[in-house]
């Protein structure tokens, strides 16, 4: 017995910390609320499971990306080419649920991949302890199995919607961000900005009735506008990391805020919020009254980034940033007034 015990201690002492963390997380979450249900109960629980995985990203990612496509569709003459006549308001609103569904199920795949790793579970215990895996609603193994079922369905849905190219690249970016830990490197914001470009361009194509099986495609103006928004994301998205610095530091994640320092990161965010507010307004050549809402929300966001510095205040600033991006998405409509 002593020999076995000694061998076990020696083997454990040589086990890498990450491997220990992985094993401990799996051992501590063998049962879950989802796993304890019957087959019928599990089927009925799926909608709730989708919501609790995506809840934190619904109003900060799903709604803004859907808004980009739907609101951009109203300015189809500027952003889209190949149609015989611009889509009507009724046609755009009819396609809104499709654009919403595309963004929602794509984010669900991302969140499943993002929240199931041992590192993410440990981070969520600090930053987001209400998420489904830390609270025991589902295990990491169950999340992995959900991915195995969900990804083929998502590929099918993207094919049916005519946005399989963007959807396929989103899956690759999801893999890069989560499974090979691009989220822990400085390139994480670049990955996110490219993903936004794919989400936004696909949302626009869905909203105008375009896609792979039609002659309708994004025009040069639409490409420029989509690229500008991706640049907005690339240079200001790190505002979301300000509130999570404690957990990111524990994980060893190389966010911009931790890489260049909190103060300089805040200064660059505030600068680019002001810069892109002006650049986007100039791109759409609005009347003076069209400047009010985007400029005001941008100013509030820049002010809060520089002056409100607690994690709770940074979480509120992150939501102001999301509101500011939505006001940018409103610019196509404002240009028509």
CSV table of C-alpha atoms in Angstrom, one decimal:
chain,number,residue,atom,x,y,z
A,1,UNK,CA,0.0,0.0,0.0
A,2,UNK,CA,2.8,2.4,0.9
A,3,UNK,CA,4.4,1.8,-2.5
A,4,UNK,CA,1.2,2.5,-4.4
A,5,UNK,CA,0.6,5.6,-2.4
A,6,UNK,CA,4.1,6.9,-2.9
A,7,UNK,CA,3.8,6.2,-6.7
A,8,UNK,CA,0.6,8.1,-6.8
A,9,UNK,CA,2.1,11.1,-5.0
A,10,UNK,CA,5.1,11.1,-7.3
A,11,UNK,CA,3.0,10.8,-10.4
A,12,UNK,CA,0.7,13.6,-9.2
A,13,UNK,CA,3.7,15.9,-8.5
A,14,UNK,CA,4.8,15.6,-12.1
A,15,UNK,CA,1.4,16.3,-13.5
A,16,UNK,CA,1.3,19.7,-15.2
A,17,UNK,CA,-0.9,22.3,-13.4
A,18,UNK,CA,-3.2,22.6,-16.4
A,19,UNK,CA,-3.8,18.9,-16.5
A,20,UNK,CA,-4.5,18.9,-12.8
A,21,UNK,CA,-7.0,21.7,-13.3
A,22,UNK,CA,-8.7,19.8,-16.2
A,23,UNK,CA,-9.0,16.6,-14.2
A,24,UNK,CA,-10.3,18.4,-11.0
A,25,UNK,CA,-12.9,20.4,-13.1
A,26,UNK,CA,-14.2,17.2,-14.7
A,27,UNK,CA,-14.3,15.3,-11.3
A,28,UNK,CA,-16.2,18.2,-9.6
A,29,UNK,CA,-18.9,18.4,-12.3
A,30,UNK,CA,-20.0,14.8,-12.9
A,31,UNK,CA,-23.7,15.5,-12.4
A,32,UNK,CA,-25.8,18.5,-13.6
A,33,UNK,CA,-29.3,19.8,-13.7
A,34,UNK,CA,-29.5,18.9,-17.4
A,35,UNK,CA,-28.0,15.4,-17.0
A,36,UNK,CA,-30.4,14.5,-14.2
A,37,UNK,CA,-33.4,14.9,-16.4
A,38,UNK,CA,-35.2,12.2,-18.5
A,39,UNK,CA,-34.9,12.2,-22.3
A,40,UNK,CA,-38.1,14.1,-22.6
A,41,UNK,CA,-37.0,16.5,-19.9
A,42,UNK,CA,-33.7,17.1,-21.6
A,43,UNK,CA,-35.5,17.9,-24.9
A,44,UNK,CA,-37.7,20.4,-23.1
A,45,UNK,CA,-34.7,21.9,-21.3
A,46,UNK,CA,-32.8,22.6,-24.6
A,47,UNK,CA,-34.4,26.1,-25.2
A,48,UNK,CA,-33.5,27.2,-21.6
A,49,UNK,CA,-30.0,25.8,-22.1
A,50,UNK,CA,-29.5,27.8,-25.3
A,51,UNK,CA,-30.7,30.9,-23.5
A,52,UNK,CA,-28.5,30.5,-20.4
A,53,UNK,CA,-25.4,29.9,-22.6
A,54,UNK,CA,-26.0,33.0,-24.7
A,55,UNK,CA,-27.8,35.3,-22.3
A,56,UNK,CA,-24.7,37.5,-21.6
A,57,UNK,CA,-24.0,37.9,-25.3
A,58,UNK,CA,-27.6,38.4,-26.5
A,59,UNK,CA,-28.0,42.1,-26.0
A,60,UNK,CA,-24.3,42.9,-26.6
A,61,UNK,CA,-23.7,40.7,-29.7
A,62,UNK,CA,-26.8,39.0,-31.2
A,63,UNK,CA,-29.0,42.2,-31.2
A,64,UNK,CA,-26.3,44.6,-32.5
A,65,UNK,CA,-25.2,42.3,-35.3
A,66,UNK,CA,-28.8,41.7,-36.3
A,67,UNK,CA,-29.4,45.4,-36.2
A,68,UNK,CA,-26.4,46.0,-38.6
A,69,UNK,CA,-28.0,43.8,-41.2
A,70,UNK,CA,-31.6,44.9,-40.8
A,71,UNK,CA,-30.9,48.6,-40.5
A,72,UNK,CA,-28.4,48.4,-43.4
A,73,UNK,CA,-31.0,46.8,-45.6
A,74,UNK,CA,-33.0,50.0,-45.5
A,75,UNK,CA,-30.1,51.7,-47.3
A,76,UNK,CA,-29.7,48.9,-49.8
A,77,UNK,CA,-29.0,51.4,-52.6
A,78,UNK,CA,-25.7,52.2,-50.9
A,79,UNK,CA,-24.7,48.9,-49.5
A,80,UNK,CA,-26.0,46.2,-51.9
A,81,UNK,CA,-25.9,45.6,-55.7
A,82,UNK,CA,-27.5,43.2,-58.1
A,83,UNK,CA,-31.2,43.6,-57.2
A,84,UNK,CA,-33.9,44.6,-59.6
A,85,UNK,CA,-35.6,46.8,-57.0
A,86,UNK,CA,-34.7,47.6,-53.3
A,87,UNK,CA,-36.4,45.4,-50.7
A,88,UNK,CA,-39.5,46.8,-49.1
A,89,UNK,CA,-39.9,47.5,-45.4
A,90,UNK,CA,-42.2,44.5,-45.1
A,91,UNK,CA,-39.7,42.2,-46.8
A,92,UNK,CA,-36.9,43.4,-44.5
A,93,UNK,CA,-39.1,42.9,-41.4
A,94,UNK,CA,-40.1,39.5,-42.7
A,95,UNK,CA,-36.4,38.5,-42.9
A,96,UNK,CA,-35.6,39.9,-39.5
A,97,UNK,CA,-36.2,36.6,-37.6
A,98,UNK,CA,-33.9,34.8,-40.0
A,99,UNK,CA,-31.1,37.3,-39.4
A,100,UNK,CA,-31.7,37.1,-35.6
A,101,UNK,CA,-31.7,33.3,-35.8
A,102,UNK,CA,-28.4,33.2,-37.7
A,103,UNK,CA,-26.7,35.4,-35.1
A,104,UNK,CA,-28.2,33.6,-32.2
A,105,UNK,CA,-27.3,30.0,-33.2
A,106,UNK,CA,-23.8,31.1,-34.3
A,107,UNK,CA,-23.2,32.7,-30.9
A,108,UNK,CA,-24.6,29.6,-29.2
A,109,UNK,CA,-21.8,27.6,-30.9
A,110,UNK,CA,-19.2,30.1,-29.9
A,111,UNK,CA,-20.4,30.2,-26.3
A,112,UNK,CA,-20.5,26.4,-26.0
A,113,UNK,CA,-16.9,26.2,-27.2
A,114,UNK,CA,-15.9,29.2,-25.1
A,115,UNK,CA,-17.4,28.1,-21.8
A,116,UNK,CA,-16.5,24.4,-21.7
A,117,UNK,CA,-12.7,24.5,-21.4
A,118,UNK,CA,-11.2,24.1,-17.9
A,119,UNK,CA,-9.5,27.5,-18.2
A,120,UNK,CA,-12.8,29.2,-19.0
A,121,UNK,CA,-14.5,27.4,-16.1
A,122,UNK,CA,-11.9,28.6,-13.7
A,123,UNK,CA,-12.1,32.1,-15.1
A,124,UNK,CA,-15.9,32.2,-14.9
A,125,UNK,CA,-15.7,31.2,-11.3
A,126,UNK,CA,-14.1,34.6,-10.8
A,127,UNK,CA,-15.7,36.8,-13.5
A,128,UNK,CA,-19.0,35.2,-14.3
A,129,UNK,CA,-20.0,32.6,-11.6
A,130,UNK,CA,-23.6,32.7,-12.8
A,131,UNK,CA,-22.9,30.9,-16.1
A,132,UNK,CA,-24.3,27.4,-16.7
A,133,UNK,CA,-21.2,25.3,-16.1
A,134,UNK,CA,-20.1,26.9,-12.8
A,135,UNK,CA,-23.6,26.8,-11.5
A,136,UNK,CA,-23.9,23.1,-12.3
A,137,UNK,CA,-26.7,23.4,-14.8
A,138,UNK,CA,-24.6,21.5,-17.4
A,139,UNK,CA,-21.2,19.9,-17.4
A,140,UNK,CA,-18.3,20.5,-19.7
A,141,UNK,CA,-18.7,17.0,-21.2
A,142,UNK,CA,-22.4,17.7,-21.9
A,143,UNK,CA,-21.4,21.0,-23.6
A,144,UNK,CA,-19.0,19.2,-25.8
A,145,UNK,CA,-21.6,16.7,-26.8
A,146,UNK,CA,-24.0,19.5,-27.6
A,147,UNK,CA,-21.4,20.9,-29.9
A,148,UNK,CA,-21.1,17.6,-31.7
A,149,UNK,CA,-24.8,17.8,-32.5
A,150,UNK,CA,-25.2,21.5,-33.1
A,151,UNK,CA,-22.4,22.2,-35.5
A,152,UNK,CA,-23.8,19.9,-38.4
A,153,UNK,CA,-27.2,21.6,-37.9
A,154,UNK,CA,-25.6,25.1,-38.1
A,155,UNK,CA,-23.8,24.1,-41.3
A,156,UNK,CA,-27.1,23.0,-42.7
A,157,UNK,CA,-28.9,26.2,-41.6
A,158,UNK,CA,-26.1,28.4,-43.1
A,159,UNK,CA,-26.4,26.6,-46.4
A,160,UNK,CA,-30.1,27.0,-46.5
A,161,UNK,CA,-29.8,30.8,-45.8
A,162,UNK,CA,-27.1,31.2,-48.5
A,163,UNK,CA,-24.4,32.4,-46.1
A,164,UNK,CA,-22.4,29.2,-45.7
A,165,UNK,CA,-19.1,31.0,-46.6
A,166,UNK,CA,-19.4,33.5,-43.7
A,167,UNK,CA,-20.8,30.8,-41.5
A,168,UNK,CA,-17.9,28.4,-42.3
A,169,UNK,CA,-15.3,31.1,-41.5
A,170,UNK,CA,-17.1,31.9,-38.3
A,171,UNK,CA,-16.7,28.3,-37.2
A,172,UNK,CA,-13.0,28.4,-38.0
A,173,UNK,CA,-12.6,31.7,-36.1
A,174,UNK,CA,-14.5,30.1,-33.2
A,175,UNK,CA,-12.0,27.2,-33.2
A,176,UNK,CA,-9.0,29.5,-33.4
A,177,UNK,CA,-10.4,31.7,-30.5
A,178,UNK,CA,-11.3,28.9,-28.2
A,179,UNK,CA,-9.7,25.5,-29.0
A,180,UNK,CA,-6.2,26.8,-29.9
A,181,UNK,CA,-6.5,29.6,-27.3
A,182,UNK,CA,-6.3,32.6,-29.6
A,183,UNK,CA,-8.4,34.3,-26.9
A,184,UNK,CA,-5.3,34.2,-24.7
A,185,UNK,CA,-3.1,36.1,-27.2
A,186,UNK,CA,-2.9,39.7,-28.3
A,187,UNK,CA,-4.4,38.6,-31.7
A,188,UNK,CA,-7.8,37.9,-29.9
A,189,UNK,CA,-9.2,41.4,-30.9
A,190,UNK,CA,-8.2,40.8,-34.5
A,191,UNK,CA,-10.0,37.4,-34.5
A,192,UNK,CA,-13.1,39.1,-33.0
A,193,UNK,CA,-13.1,41.9,-35.5
A,194,UNK,CA,-12.9,39.5,-38.5
A,195,UNK,CA,-15.8,37.5,-36.9
A,196,UNK,CA,-17.8,40.7,-36.6
A,197,UNK,CA,-17.2,41.3,-40.3
A,198,UNK,CA,-18.6,37.8,-41.1
A,199,UNK,CA,-21.6,38.2,-38.8
A,200,UNK,CA,-22.4,41.6,-40.1
A,201,UNK,CA,-22.0,40.9,-43.8
A,202,UNK,CA,-24.1,37.7,-43.5
A,203,UNK,CA,-26.8,39.6,-41.6
A,204,UNK,CA,-27.0,42.2,-44.3
A,205,UNK,CA,-27.2,39.6,-47.1
A,206,UNK,CA,-30.0,37.7,-45.2
A,207,UNK,CA,-31.9,41.0,-44.5
A,208,UNK,CA,-31.9,42.0,-48.2
A,209,UNK,CA,-32.7,38.5,-49.5
A,210,UNK,CA,-29.3,38.0,-51.0
A,211,UNK,CA,-26.7,35.2,-50.5
A,212,UNK,CA,-25.0,32.5,-52.5
A,213,UNK,CA,-28.0,31.6,-54.6
A,214,UNK,CA,-29.0,35.1,-55.9
A,215,UNK,CA,-27.4,37.9,-57.9
A,216,UNK,CA,-27.7,40.2,-54.9
A,217,UNK,CA,-24.4,40.8,-53.1
A,218,UNK,CA,-22.7,43.4,-51.0
A,219,UNK,CA,-21.5,46.4,-53.0
A,220,UNK,CA,-18.2,48.3,-52.7
A,221,UNK,CA,-19.9,50.8,-50.4
A,222,UNK,CA,-21.2,47.9,-48.3
A,223,UNK,CA,-17.8,46.4,-48.2
A,224,UNK,CA,-16.3,49.7,-47.0
A,225,UNK,CA,-19.0,50.1,-44.4
A,226,UNK,CA,-18.6,46.5,-43.1
A,227,UNK,CA,-14.8,47.0,-42.9
A,228,UNK,CA,-15.2,50.3,-41.0
A,229,UNK,CA,-17.3,48.6,-38.4
A,230,UNK,CA,-14.7,45.8,-38.1
A,231,UNK,CA,-12.1,48.4,-37.6
A,232,UNK,CA,-14.3,49.9,-34.9
A,233,UNK,CA,-14.4,46.5,-33.2
A,234,UNK,CA,-10.6,46.0,-33.6
A,235,UNK,CA,-9.7,49.3,-32.0
A,236,UNK,CA,-12.3,49.7,-29.3
A,237,UNK,CA,-13.5,46.1,-28.4
A,238,UNK,CA,-11.0,45.9,-25.6
A,239,UNK,CA,-13.5,47.9,-23.5
A,240,UNK,CA,-15.1,44.5,-22.7
A,241,UNK,CA,-11.8,43.3,-21.1
A,242,UNK,CA,-11.6,46.2,-18.6
A,243,UNK,CA,-14.2,44.6,-16.3
A,244,UNK,CA,-12.5,41.1,-16.5
A,245,UNK,CA,-8.9,42.0,-15.7
A,246,UNK,CA,-8.8,40.0,-12.4
A,247,UNK,CA,-9.9,36.7,-14.1
A,248,UNK,CA,-7.8,37.4,-17.2
A,249,UNK,CA,-4.7,38.0,-15.1
A,250,UNK,CA,-5.3,34.7,-13.3
A,251,UNK,CA,-5.6,32.9,-16.6
A,252,UNK,CA,-2.5,34.5,-18.1
A,253,UNK,CA,-4.5,36.0,-20.9
A,254,UNK,CA,-2.8,38.7,-23.0
A,255,UNK,CA,-5.5,41.2,-23.4
A,256,UNK,CA,-4.7,44.8,-24.5
A,257,UNK,CA,-5.5,46.1,-21.1
A,258,UNK,CA,-3.0,43.8,-19.4
A,259,UNK,CA,-0.5,44.0,-22.2
A,260,UNK,CA,-0.1,47.8,-22.6
A,261,UNK,CA,-1.5,48.7,-19.2
A,262,UNK,CA,-5.0,49.8,-17.9
A,263,UNK,CA,-4.4,53.6,-18.2
A,264,UNK,CA,-3.0,53.6,-21.8
A,265,UNK,CA,-5.7,51.1,-22.9
A,266,UNK,CA,-8.4,53.4,-21.6
A,267,UNK,CA,-6.9,56.4,-23.5
A,268,UNK,CA,-6.7,54.5,-26.8
A,269,UNK,CA,-10.3,53.3,-26.4
A,270,UNK,CA,-11.6,56.8,-25.7
A,271,UNK,CA,-9.6,58.2,-28.7
A,272,UNK,CA,-10.8,55.6,-31.2
A,273,UNK,CA,-14.4,56.0,-30.0
A,274,UNK,CA,-14.2,59.7,-30.8
A,275,UNK,CA,-12.3,59.0,-34.0
A,276,UNK,CA,-14.7,56.4,-35.4
A,277,UNK,CA,-17.8,58.4,-34.4
A,278,UNK,CA,-16.5,61.2,-36.6
A,279,UNK,CA,-15.4,58.9,-39.4
A,280,UNK,CA,-18.7,57.1,-39.6
A,281,UNK,CA,-20.7,60.3,-39.6
A,282,UNK,CA,-18.6,61.7,-42.4
A,283,UNK,CA,-19.0,58.4,-44.4
A,284,UNK,CA,-22.8,58.8,-44.4
A,285,UNK,CA,-22.7,62.5,-44.9
A,286,UNK,CA,-25.6,63.2,-42.6
A,287,UNK,CA,-27.5,66.4,-41.9
A,288,UNK,CA,-26.5,68.1,-38.7
A,289,UNK,CA,-29.3,66.6,-36.6
A,290,UNK,CA,-28.1,63.1,-37.5
A,291,UNK,CA,-24.9,63.7,-35.5
A,292,UNK,CA,-26.6,64.1,-32.2
A,293,UNK,CA,-27.3,60.5,-31.0
A,294,UNK,CA,-24.1,58.8,-32.2
A,295,UNK,CA,-21.9,61.7,-31.0
A,296,UNK,CA,-23.7,61.8,-27.6
A,297,UNK,CA,-23.4,58.0,-26.9
A,298,UNK,CA,-19.8,58.1,-28.1
A,299,UNK,CA,-19.0,61.0,-25.8
A,300,UNK,CA,-20.6,59.2,-22.8
A,301,UNK,CA,-18.7,56.0,-23.6
A,302,UNK,CA,-15.3,57.9,-23.9
A,303,UNK,CA,-16.0,59.8,-20.7
A,304,UNK,CA,-16.9,56.6,-18.7
A,305,UNK,CA,-13.8,54.7,-20.0
A,306,UNK,CA,-11.6,57.4,-18.7
A,307,UNK,CA,-13.3,58.2,-15.4
A,308,UNK,CA,-15.2,55.1,-14.2
A,309,UNK,CA,-12.8,52.4,-13.4
A,310,UNK,CA,-14.3,49.8,-11.0
A,311,UNK,CA,-15.3,46.4,-12.5
A,312,UNK,CA,-19.0,47.2,-11.9
A,313,UNK,CA,-18.6,50.6,-13.6
A,314,UNK,CA,-16.6,49.0,-16.5
A,315,UNK,CA,-19.5,46.5,-17.0
A,316,UNK,CA,-21.9,49.5,-17.4
A,317,UNK,CA,-19.4,51.2,-19.8
A,318,UNK,CA,-19.3,48.0,-21.9
A,319,UNK,CA,-23.1,48.3,-22.3
A,320,UNK,CA,-22.7,51.9,-23.3
A,321,UNK,CA,-20.2,50.8,-25.9
A,322,UNK,CA,-22.7,48.4,-27.2
A,323,UNK,CA,-25.3,51.1,-27.4
A,324,UNK,CA,-22.9,53.4,-29.2
A,325,UNK,CA,-22.2,50.7,-31.9
A,326,UNK,CA,-25.9,50.3,-32.4
A,327,UNK,CA,-26.2,54.1,-33.0
A,328,UNK,CA,-23.5,53.7,-35.7
A,329,UNK,CA,-25.7,51.0,-37.3
A,330,UNK,CA,-28.5,53.5,-37.4
A,331,UNK,CA,-26.6,55.8,-39.6
A,332,UNK,CA,-27.8,54.2,-42.9
A,333,UNK,CA,-31.4,55.0,-41.9
A,334,UNK,CA,-30.5,58.5,-40.7
A,335,UNK,CA,-28.9,59.1,-44.1
A,336,UNK,CA,-32.3,58.6,-45.8
A,337,UNK,CA,-34.0,61.2,-43.7
